[in-house]
Coordinates of C-alpha atoms in Angstrom, one line a residue:
X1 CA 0.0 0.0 0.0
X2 CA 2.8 2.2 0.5
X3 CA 4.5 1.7 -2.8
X4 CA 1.0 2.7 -4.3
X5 CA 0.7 5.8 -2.1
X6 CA 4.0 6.9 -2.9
X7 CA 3.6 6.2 -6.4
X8 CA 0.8 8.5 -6.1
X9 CA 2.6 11.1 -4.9
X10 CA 5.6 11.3 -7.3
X11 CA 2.2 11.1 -10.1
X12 CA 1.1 14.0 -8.6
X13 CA 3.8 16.1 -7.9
X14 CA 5.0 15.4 -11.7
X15 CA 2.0 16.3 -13.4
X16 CA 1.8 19.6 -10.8
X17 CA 5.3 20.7 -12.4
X18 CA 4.6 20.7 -15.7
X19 CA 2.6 23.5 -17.3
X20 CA 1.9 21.2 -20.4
X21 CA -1.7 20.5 -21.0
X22 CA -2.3 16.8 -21.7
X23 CA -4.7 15.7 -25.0
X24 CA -6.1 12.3 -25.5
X25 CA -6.7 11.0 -29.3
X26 CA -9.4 10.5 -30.2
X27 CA -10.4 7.0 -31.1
X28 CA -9.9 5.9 -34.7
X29 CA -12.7 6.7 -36.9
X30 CA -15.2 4.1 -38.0
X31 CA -15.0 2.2 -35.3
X32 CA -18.3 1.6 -32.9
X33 CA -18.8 -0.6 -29.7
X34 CA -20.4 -3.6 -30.3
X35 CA -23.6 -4.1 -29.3
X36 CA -24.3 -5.7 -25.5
X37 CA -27.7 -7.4 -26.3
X38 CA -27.4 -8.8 -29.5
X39 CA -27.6 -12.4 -27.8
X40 CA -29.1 -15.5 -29.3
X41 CA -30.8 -18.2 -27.9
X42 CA -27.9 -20.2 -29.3
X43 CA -25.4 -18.1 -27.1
X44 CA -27.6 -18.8 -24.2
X45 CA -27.6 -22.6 -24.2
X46 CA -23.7 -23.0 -24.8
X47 CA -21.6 -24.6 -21.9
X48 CA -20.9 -22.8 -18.8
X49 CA -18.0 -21.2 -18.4
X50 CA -17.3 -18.9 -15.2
X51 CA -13.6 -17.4 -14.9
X52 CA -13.0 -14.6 -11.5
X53 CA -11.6 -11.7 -13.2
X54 CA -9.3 -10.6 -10.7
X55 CA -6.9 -7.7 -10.7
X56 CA -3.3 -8.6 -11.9
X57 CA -0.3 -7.7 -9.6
X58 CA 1.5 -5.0 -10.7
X59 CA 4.7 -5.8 -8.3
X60 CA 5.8 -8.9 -6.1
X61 CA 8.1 -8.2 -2.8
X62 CA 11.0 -8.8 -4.2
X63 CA 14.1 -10.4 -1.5
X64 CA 17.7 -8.6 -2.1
X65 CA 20.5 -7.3 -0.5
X66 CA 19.5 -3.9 1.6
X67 CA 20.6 -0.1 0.4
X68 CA 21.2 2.8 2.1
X69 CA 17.8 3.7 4.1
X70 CA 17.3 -0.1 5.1
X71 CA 14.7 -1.3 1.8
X72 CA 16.1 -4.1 -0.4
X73 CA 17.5 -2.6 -3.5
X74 CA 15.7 -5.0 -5.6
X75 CA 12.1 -3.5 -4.1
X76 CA 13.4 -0.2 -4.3
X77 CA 14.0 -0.5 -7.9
X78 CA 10.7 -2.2 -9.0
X79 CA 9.4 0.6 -6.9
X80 CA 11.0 3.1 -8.8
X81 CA 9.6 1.3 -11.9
X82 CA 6.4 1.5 -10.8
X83 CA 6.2 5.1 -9.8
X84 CA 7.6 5.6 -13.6
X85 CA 5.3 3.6 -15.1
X86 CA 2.2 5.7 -13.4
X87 CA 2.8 8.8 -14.3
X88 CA -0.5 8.8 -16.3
X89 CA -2.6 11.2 -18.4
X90 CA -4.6 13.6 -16.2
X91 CA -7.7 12.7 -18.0
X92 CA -7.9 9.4 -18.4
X93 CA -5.5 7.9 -15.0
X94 CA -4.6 4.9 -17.1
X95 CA -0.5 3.9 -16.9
X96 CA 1.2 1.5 -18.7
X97 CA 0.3 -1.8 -18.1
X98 CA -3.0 -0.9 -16.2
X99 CA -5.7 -3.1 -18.1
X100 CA -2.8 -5.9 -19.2
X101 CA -4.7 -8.8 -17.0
X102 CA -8.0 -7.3 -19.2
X103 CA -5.6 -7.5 -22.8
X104 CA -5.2 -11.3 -21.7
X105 CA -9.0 -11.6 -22.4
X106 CA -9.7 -9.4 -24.9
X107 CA -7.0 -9.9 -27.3
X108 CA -6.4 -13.5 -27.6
X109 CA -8.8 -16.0 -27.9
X110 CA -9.1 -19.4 -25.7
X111 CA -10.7 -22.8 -25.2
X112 CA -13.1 -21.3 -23.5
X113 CA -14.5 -18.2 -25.3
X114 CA -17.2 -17.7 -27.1
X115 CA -17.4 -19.4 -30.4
X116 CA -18.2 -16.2 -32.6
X117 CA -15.3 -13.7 -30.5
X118 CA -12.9 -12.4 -32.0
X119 CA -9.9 -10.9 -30.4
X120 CA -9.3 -7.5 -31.0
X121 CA -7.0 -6.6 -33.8
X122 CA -7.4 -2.8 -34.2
X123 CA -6.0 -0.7 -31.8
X124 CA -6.3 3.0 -30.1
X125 CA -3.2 5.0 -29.0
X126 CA -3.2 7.1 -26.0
X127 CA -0.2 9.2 -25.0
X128 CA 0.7 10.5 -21.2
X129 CA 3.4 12.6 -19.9
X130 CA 6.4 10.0 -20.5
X131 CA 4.5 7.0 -22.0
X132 CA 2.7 5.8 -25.4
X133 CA -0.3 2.9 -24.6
X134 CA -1.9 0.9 -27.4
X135 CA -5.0 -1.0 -26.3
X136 CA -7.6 -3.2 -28.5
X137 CA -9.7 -0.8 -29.1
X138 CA -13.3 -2.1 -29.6
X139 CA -13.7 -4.9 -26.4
X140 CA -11.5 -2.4 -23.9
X141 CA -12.7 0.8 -24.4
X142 CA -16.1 -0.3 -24.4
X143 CA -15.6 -1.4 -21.0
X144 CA -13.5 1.8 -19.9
X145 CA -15.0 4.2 -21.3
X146 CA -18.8 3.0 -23.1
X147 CA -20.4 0.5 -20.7
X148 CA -22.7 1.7 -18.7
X149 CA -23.3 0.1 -15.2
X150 CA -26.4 0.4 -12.6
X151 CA -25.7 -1.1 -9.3
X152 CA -28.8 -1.3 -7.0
X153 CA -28.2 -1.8 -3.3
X154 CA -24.8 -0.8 -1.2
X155 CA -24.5 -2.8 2.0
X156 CA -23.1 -6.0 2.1
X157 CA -23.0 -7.4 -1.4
X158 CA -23.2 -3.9 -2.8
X159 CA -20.0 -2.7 -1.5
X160 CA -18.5 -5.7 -3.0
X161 CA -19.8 -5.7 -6.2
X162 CA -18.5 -1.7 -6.5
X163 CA -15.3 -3.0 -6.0
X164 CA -14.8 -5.5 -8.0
X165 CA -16.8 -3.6 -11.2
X166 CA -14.0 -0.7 -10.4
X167 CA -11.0 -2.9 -10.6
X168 CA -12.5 -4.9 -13.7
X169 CA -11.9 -2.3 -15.8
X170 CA -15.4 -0.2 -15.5
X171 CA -15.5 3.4 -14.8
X172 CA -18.4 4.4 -15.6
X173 CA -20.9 3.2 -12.6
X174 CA -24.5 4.1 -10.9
X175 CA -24.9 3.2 -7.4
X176 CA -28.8 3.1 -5.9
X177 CA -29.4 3.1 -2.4
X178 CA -32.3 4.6 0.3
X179 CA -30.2 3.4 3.7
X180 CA -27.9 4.9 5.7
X181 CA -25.0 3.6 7.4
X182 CA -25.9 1.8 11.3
X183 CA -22.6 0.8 13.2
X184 CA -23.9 -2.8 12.8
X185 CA -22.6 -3.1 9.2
X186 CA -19.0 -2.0 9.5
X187 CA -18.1 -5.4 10.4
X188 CA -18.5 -6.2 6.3
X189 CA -19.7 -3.2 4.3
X190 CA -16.0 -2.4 4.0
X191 CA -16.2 0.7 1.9
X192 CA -17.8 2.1 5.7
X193 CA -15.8 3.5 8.4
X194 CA -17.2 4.8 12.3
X195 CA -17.3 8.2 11.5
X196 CA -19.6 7.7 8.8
X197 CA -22.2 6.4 10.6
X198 CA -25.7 8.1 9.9
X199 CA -24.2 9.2 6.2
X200 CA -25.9 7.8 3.5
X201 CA -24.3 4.7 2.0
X202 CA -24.5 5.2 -1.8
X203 CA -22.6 8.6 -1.0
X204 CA -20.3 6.7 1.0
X205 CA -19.7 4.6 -1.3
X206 CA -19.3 6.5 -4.0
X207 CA -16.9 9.1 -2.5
X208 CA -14.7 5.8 -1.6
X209 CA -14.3 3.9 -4.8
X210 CA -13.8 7.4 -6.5
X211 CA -10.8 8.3 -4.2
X212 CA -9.4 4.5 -4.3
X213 CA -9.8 3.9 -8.1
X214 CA -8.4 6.4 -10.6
X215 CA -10.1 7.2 -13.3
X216 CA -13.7 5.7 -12.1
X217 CA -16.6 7.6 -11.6
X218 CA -19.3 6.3 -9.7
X219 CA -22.2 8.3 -9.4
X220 CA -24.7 8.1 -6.1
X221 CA -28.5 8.3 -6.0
X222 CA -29.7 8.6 -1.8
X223 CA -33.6 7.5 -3.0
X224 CA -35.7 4.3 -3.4
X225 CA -35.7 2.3 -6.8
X226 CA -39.4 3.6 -7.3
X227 CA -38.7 7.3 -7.0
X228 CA -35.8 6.7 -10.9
X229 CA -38.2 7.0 -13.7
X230 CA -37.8 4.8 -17.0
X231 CA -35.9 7.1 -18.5
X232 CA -33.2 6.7 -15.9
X233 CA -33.2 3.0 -15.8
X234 CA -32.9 3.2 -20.2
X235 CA -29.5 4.6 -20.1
X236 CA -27.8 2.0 -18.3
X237 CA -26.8 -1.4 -20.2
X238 CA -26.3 -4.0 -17.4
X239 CA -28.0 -3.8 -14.0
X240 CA -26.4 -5.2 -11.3
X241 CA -28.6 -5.6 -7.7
X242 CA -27.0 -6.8 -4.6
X243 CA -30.8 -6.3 -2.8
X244 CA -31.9 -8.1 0.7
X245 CA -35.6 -7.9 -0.9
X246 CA -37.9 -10.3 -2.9
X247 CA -40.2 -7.0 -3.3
X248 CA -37.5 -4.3 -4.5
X249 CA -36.4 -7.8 -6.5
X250 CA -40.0 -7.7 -8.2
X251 CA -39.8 -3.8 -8.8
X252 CA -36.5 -3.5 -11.0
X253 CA -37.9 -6.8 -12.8
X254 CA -40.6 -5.3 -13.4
X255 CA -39.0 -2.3 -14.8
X256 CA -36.8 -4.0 -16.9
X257 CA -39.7 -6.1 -18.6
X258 CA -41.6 -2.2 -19.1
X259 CA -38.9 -1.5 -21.6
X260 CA -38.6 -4.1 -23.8
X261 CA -40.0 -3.4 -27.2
X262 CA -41.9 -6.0 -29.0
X263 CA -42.6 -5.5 -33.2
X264 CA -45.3 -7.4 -34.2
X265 CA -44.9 -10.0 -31.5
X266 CA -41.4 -10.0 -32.1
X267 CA -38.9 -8.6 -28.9
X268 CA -36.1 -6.5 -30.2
X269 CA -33.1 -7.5 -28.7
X270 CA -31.8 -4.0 -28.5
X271 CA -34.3 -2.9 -26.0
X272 CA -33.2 -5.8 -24.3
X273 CA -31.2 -4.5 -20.5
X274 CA -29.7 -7.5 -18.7
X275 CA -30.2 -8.3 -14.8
X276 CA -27.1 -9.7 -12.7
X277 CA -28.8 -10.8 -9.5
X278 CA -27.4 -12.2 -6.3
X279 CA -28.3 -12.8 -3.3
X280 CA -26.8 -14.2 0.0
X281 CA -28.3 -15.6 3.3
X282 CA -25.3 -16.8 5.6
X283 CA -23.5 -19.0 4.3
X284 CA -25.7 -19.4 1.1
X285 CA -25.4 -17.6 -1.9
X286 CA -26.9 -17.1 -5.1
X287 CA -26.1 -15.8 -8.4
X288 CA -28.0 -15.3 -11.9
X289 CA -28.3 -14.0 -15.3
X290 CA -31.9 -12.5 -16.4
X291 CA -32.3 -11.2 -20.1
X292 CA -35.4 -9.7 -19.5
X293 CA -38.3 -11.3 -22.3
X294 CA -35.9 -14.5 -23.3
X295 CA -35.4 -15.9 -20.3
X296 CA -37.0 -16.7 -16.0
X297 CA -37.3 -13.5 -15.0
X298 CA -37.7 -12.8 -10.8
X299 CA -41.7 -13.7 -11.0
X300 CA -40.9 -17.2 -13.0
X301 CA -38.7 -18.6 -9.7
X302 CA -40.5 -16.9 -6.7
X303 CA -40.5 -20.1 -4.8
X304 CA -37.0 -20.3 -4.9
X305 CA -36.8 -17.3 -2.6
X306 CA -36.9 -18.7 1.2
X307 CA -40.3 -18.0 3.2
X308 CA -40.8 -15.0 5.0
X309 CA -40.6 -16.2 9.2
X310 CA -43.9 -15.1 10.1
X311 CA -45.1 -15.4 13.9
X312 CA -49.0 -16.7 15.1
X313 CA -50.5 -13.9 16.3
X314 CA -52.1 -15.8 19.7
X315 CA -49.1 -16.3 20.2
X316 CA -47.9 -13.1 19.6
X317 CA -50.6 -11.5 21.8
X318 CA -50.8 -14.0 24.7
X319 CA -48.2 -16.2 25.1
X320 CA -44.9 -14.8 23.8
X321 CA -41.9 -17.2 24.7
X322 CA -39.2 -15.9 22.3
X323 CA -37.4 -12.0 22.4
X324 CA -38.7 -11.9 18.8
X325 CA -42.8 -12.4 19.8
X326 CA -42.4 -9.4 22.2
X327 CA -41.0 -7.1 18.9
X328 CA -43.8 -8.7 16.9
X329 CA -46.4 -7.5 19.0
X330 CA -45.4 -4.1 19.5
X331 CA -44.9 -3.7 15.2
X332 CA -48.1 -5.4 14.8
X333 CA -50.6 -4.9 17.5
X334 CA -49.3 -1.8 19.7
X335 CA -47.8 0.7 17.2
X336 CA -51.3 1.3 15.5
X337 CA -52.7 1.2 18.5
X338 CA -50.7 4.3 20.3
X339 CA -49.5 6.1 17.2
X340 CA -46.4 7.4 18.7
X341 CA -45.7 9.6 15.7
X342 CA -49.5 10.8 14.9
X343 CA -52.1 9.4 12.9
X344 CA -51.0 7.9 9.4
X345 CA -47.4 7.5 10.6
X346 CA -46.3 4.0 9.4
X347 CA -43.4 2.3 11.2
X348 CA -40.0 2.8 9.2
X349 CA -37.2 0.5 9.8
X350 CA -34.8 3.0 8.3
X351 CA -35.4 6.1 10.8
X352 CA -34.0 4.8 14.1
X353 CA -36.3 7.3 16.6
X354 CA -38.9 4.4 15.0
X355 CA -36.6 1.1 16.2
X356 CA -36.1 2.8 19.4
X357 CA -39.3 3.0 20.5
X358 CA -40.0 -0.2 19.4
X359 CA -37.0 -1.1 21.3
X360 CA -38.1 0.4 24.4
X361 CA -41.6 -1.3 24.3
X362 CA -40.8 -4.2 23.5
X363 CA -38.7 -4.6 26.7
X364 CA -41.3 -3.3 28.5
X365 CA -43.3 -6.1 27.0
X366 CA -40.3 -8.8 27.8
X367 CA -40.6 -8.1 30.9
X368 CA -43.7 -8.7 32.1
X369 CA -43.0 -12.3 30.7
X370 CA -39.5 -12.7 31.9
X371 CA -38.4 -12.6 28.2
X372 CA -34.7 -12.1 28.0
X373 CA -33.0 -11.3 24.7
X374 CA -34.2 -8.1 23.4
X375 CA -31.4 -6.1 21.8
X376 CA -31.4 -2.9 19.9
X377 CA -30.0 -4.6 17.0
X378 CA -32.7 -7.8 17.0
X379 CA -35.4 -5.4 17.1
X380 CA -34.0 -3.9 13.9
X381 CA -33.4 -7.2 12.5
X382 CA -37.2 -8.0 13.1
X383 CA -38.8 -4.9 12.2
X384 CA -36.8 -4.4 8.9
X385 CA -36.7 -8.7 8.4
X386 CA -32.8 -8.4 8.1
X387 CA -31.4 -11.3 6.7
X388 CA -27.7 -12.8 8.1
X389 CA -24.9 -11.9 6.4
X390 CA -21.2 -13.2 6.1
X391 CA -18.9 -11.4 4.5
X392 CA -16.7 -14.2 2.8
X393 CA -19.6 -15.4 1.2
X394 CA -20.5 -11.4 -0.1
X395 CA -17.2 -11.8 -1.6
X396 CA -18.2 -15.1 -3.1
X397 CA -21.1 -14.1 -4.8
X398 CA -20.1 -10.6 -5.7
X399 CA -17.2 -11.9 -7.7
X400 CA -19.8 -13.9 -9.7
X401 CA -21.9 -11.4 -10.8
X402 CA -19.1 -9.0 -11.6
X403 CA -17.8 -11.9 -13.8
X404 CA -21.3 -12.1 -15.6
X405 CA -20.8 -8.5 -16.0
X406 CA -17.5 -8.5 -17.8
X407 CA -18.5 -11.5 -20.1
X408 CA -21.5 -10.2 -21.1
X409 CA -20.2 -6.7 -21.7
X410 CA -17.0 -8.1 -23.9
X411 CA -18.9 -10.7 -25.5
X412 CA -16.0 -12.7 -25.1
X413 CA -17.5 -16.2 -23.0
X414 CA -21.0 -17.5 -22.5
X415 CA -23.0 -16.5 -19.9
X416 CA -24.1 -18.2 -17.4
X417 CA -27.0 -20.5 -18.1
X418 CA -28.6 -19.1 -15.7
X419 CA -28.6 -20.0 -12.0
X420 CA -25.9 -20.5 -9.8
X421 CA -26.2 -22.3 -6.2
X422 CA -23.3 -21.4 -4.1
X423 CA -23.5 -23.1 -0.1
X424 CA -20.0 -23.4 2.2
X425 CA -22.0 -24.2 5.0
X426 CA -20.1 -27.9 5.1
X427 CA -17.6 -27.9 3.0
X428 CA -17.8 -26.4 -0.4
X429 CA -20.4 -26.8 -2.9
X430 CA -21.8 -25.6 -6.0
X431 CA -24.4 -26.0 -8.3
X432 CA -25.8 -24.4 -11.5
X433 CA -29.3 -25.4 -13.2
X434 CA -31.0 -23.3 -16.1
X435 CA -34.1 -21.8 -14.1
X436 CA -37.3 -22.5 -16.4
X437 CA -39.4 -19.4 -18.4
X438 CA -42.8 -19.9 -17.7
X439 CA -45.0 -19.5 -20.3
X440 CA -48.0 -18.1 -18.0
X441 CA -45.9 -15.3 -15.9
X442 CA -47.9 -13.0 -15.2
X443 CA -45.0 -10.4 -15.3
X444 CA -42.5 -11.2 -18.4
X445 CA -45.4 -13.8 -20.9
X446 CA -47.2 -12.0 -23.3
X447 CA -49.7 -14.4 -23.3
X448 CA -53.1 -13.0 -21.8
X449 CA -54.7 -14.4 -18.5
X450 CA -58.5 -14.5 -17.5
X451 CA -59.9 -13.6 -14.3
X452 CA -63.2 -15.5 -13.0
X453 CA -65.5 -13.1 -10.8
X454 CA -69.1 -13.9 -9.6
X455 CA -71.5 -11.5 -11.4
X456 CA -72.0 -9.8 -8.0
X457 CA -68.3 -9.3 -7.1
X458 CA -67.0 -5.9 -6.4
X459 CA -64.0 -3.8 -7.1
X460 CA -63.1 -4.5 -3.7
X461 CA -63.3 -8.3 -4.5
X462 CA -61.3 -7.4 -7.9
X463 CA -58.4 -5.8 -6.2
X464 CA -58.0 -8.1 -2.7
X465 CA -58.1 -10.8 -5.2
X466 CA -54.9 -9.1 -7.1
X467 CA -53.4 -8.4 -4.1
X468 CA -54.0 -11.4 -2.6
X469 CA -52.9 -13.6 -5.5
X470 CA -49.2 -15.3 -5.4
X471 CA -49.2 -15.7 -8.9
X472 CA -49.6 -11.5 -9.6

């Protein structure tokens, strides 16, 4: 880390001497980005193929004979090297030899790729203060500098998956998140530190990966999903969500299947946005590809999503025996019943005056039982349904989906087809299975479904029934 700061520095103070202003070619002319959903069905059913695109070393500790100042003099000089070697154009922060573990993919092809890549043969220039780069043009500066990428959530899996989009080569990057930052998650949401407790965590992280990384720019949005408009969620060309909710799951599904654009029955694959999706649950982890209209979209594989925990309410009211019954009765039965807050106030799990009344309640409650067990944080965890997270498997899961990202987005390996099970709970295992379209989804079929009513039903018997129904 020291060698990078310092290498920092010498950047710095080297491009602060100068009085030269730095240009950037332009890239060749003719040449476009290839398109990121022209996908076949063909392309979807080839074998699977998942490689972690990890960030290549750019020095190794090296052992010699110690100079002047106590370093070896073989460390000093790589270090020396290195500090050369990133002395980079102002506008763009790429030095020479940045994206080479990217070139390895991009440029030659394997027995693994995809059957119709083809390596890149033409190639951009870019010159810096001391140094000429040439890159394949058309596969890496798509990623650098045309793909655009939306990631949804920013705890856990979220501050992963920033990470490891940043250091795959993509700079240009959307973060989504309504939460702010509770002391609870700095144990894993590593992009957090104490004194940013109470900030919001898409700033956060934002403000972290664009100090860390140079040259990315990831750009923060403090709202829900719901309050973007359509024409937000058009501009983006892969979505990634790192979510803890089958609901906000639903929603960006749902918008995703809103823009597709269908000619006479026919989708156009160019309206088409992908959805990375993972999830995680302790030690249990998920990971899949959606093309929105081709193939199981969220609404096709809802009963592969775990069961919300829900308590009886008699026992709820009368007979608590569990720390959780008492917080269950004072969310259900006692909030609407004292209105803390005023009439019409509805309990938020995000605006901790809320969870400390509940808090305070419930221990009232958990007393008059001799209920032990009621914590600040398990009333949060209750009230908000917070699911258990470990960070290794985060990391796990995260480094999938950023792989779908980079395959899909160079066109250079199949995608995953398109479910992947991932559980370390003993030992190591891992499974993936192509999760079925169904033809009668009431979200991504185009096929039309009836409704049955009585002649006397009313509206209100028309919209408990939608609500009501799993199926919608």
């Amino acid at each position: 880390k020291q060698m990078f700061v310092n290498a920092q520095l010498t950047r710095q103070s080297a491009l602060d001497s100068t009085s030269s202003i730095l240009h950037t070619e332009a890239p060749p002319a003719g040449l476009t980005a290839p398109s990121l959903t022209q996908l076949t069905q063909a392309q979807l059913t080839r074998p699977l193929f998942t490689y972690d695109v990890g960030v290549s070393r750019y020095f190794s500790l090296a052992q010699g004979n110690m100079a002047d100042g106590g370093e070896p003099e073989k460390k000093r000089s790589r270090k020396e090297a290195l500090t050369e070697n990133m002395l980079v154009d102002g506008a763009t922060s790429d030095w020479q030899g940045r994206w080479d573990h990217l070139k390895k993919f991009l440029e030659r092809a394997g027995p693994f790729t995809h059957p119709d890549f083809e390596p890149s043969t033409e190639v951009g220039i870019k010159q810096g203060l001391n140094y000429t780069i040439t890159f394949p043009f058309q596969s890496l500066q798509l990623l650098l500098d045309v793909c655009k990428i939306l990631v949804i959530g920013a705890g856990g899996l979220g501050c992963e998956l920033l990470k490891d989009l940043a250091l795959s080569g993509f700079r240009n990057i959307h973060v989504v998140d309504m939460d702010r930052i509770d002391v609870s998650n700095l144990n894993r949401q590593f992009l957090f530190r104490a004194k940013d407790v109470g900030r919001p965590k898409a700033e956060v992280a934002a403000d972290f990966i664009n100090r860390r990384i140079p040259g990315c720019r990831v750009v923060p949005h403090f709202q829900k999903i719901q309050d973007l408009d359509e024409l937000f969620y058009r501009q983006f060309h892969i979505v990634v969500c790192g979510l803890d909710s089958v609901i906000a799951r639903r929603w960006i599904n749902g918008m995703l299947l809103s823009l597709l654009v269908y000619e006479d029955g026919v989708l156009d694959n160019s309206s088409i946005i992908p959805l990375i999706d993972g999830g995680t649950e302790g030690f249990k982890g998920n990971a899949r590809v959606i093309l929105p209209g081709m193939t199981a979209c969220i609404d096709c594989t809802l009963e592969l999503y775990p069961p919300q925990i829900n308590f009886p309410l008699c026992t709820i009211a009368s007979k608590p025996r569990l720390p959780e019954h008492c917080i269950e009765y004072v969310r259900i039965l006692q909030w609407p019943k004292d209105k803390p807050f005023g009439d019409g106030v509805a309990l938020d799990g995000d605006d901790p005056r809320h969870i400390q009344w509940v808090f305070q309640r419930s221990l009232e409650r958990a007393a008059q039982f001799n209920i032990t067990g009621v914590t600040y944080r398990l009333t949060q965890g209750v009230v908000k349904r917070i699911i258990p997270a470990v960070a290794s498997t985060n990391a796990v899961i995260a480094a999938a989906c950023a792989t779908e990202v980079f395959k899909i987005a160079s066109s250079a390996y199949s995608t995953l087809n398109n479910y992947l099970v991932f559980n370390d709970v003993d030992g190591l295992y891992t499974y993936t299975f192509e999760a079925e379209k169904k033809e009668d989804c009431s979200a991504c079929s185009q096929v039309p479904q009836g409704m049955h009513f009585s002649p006397s039903a009313t509206l209100q018997d028309v919209l408990d029934y939608l609500t009501d129904s799993a199926s919608l």
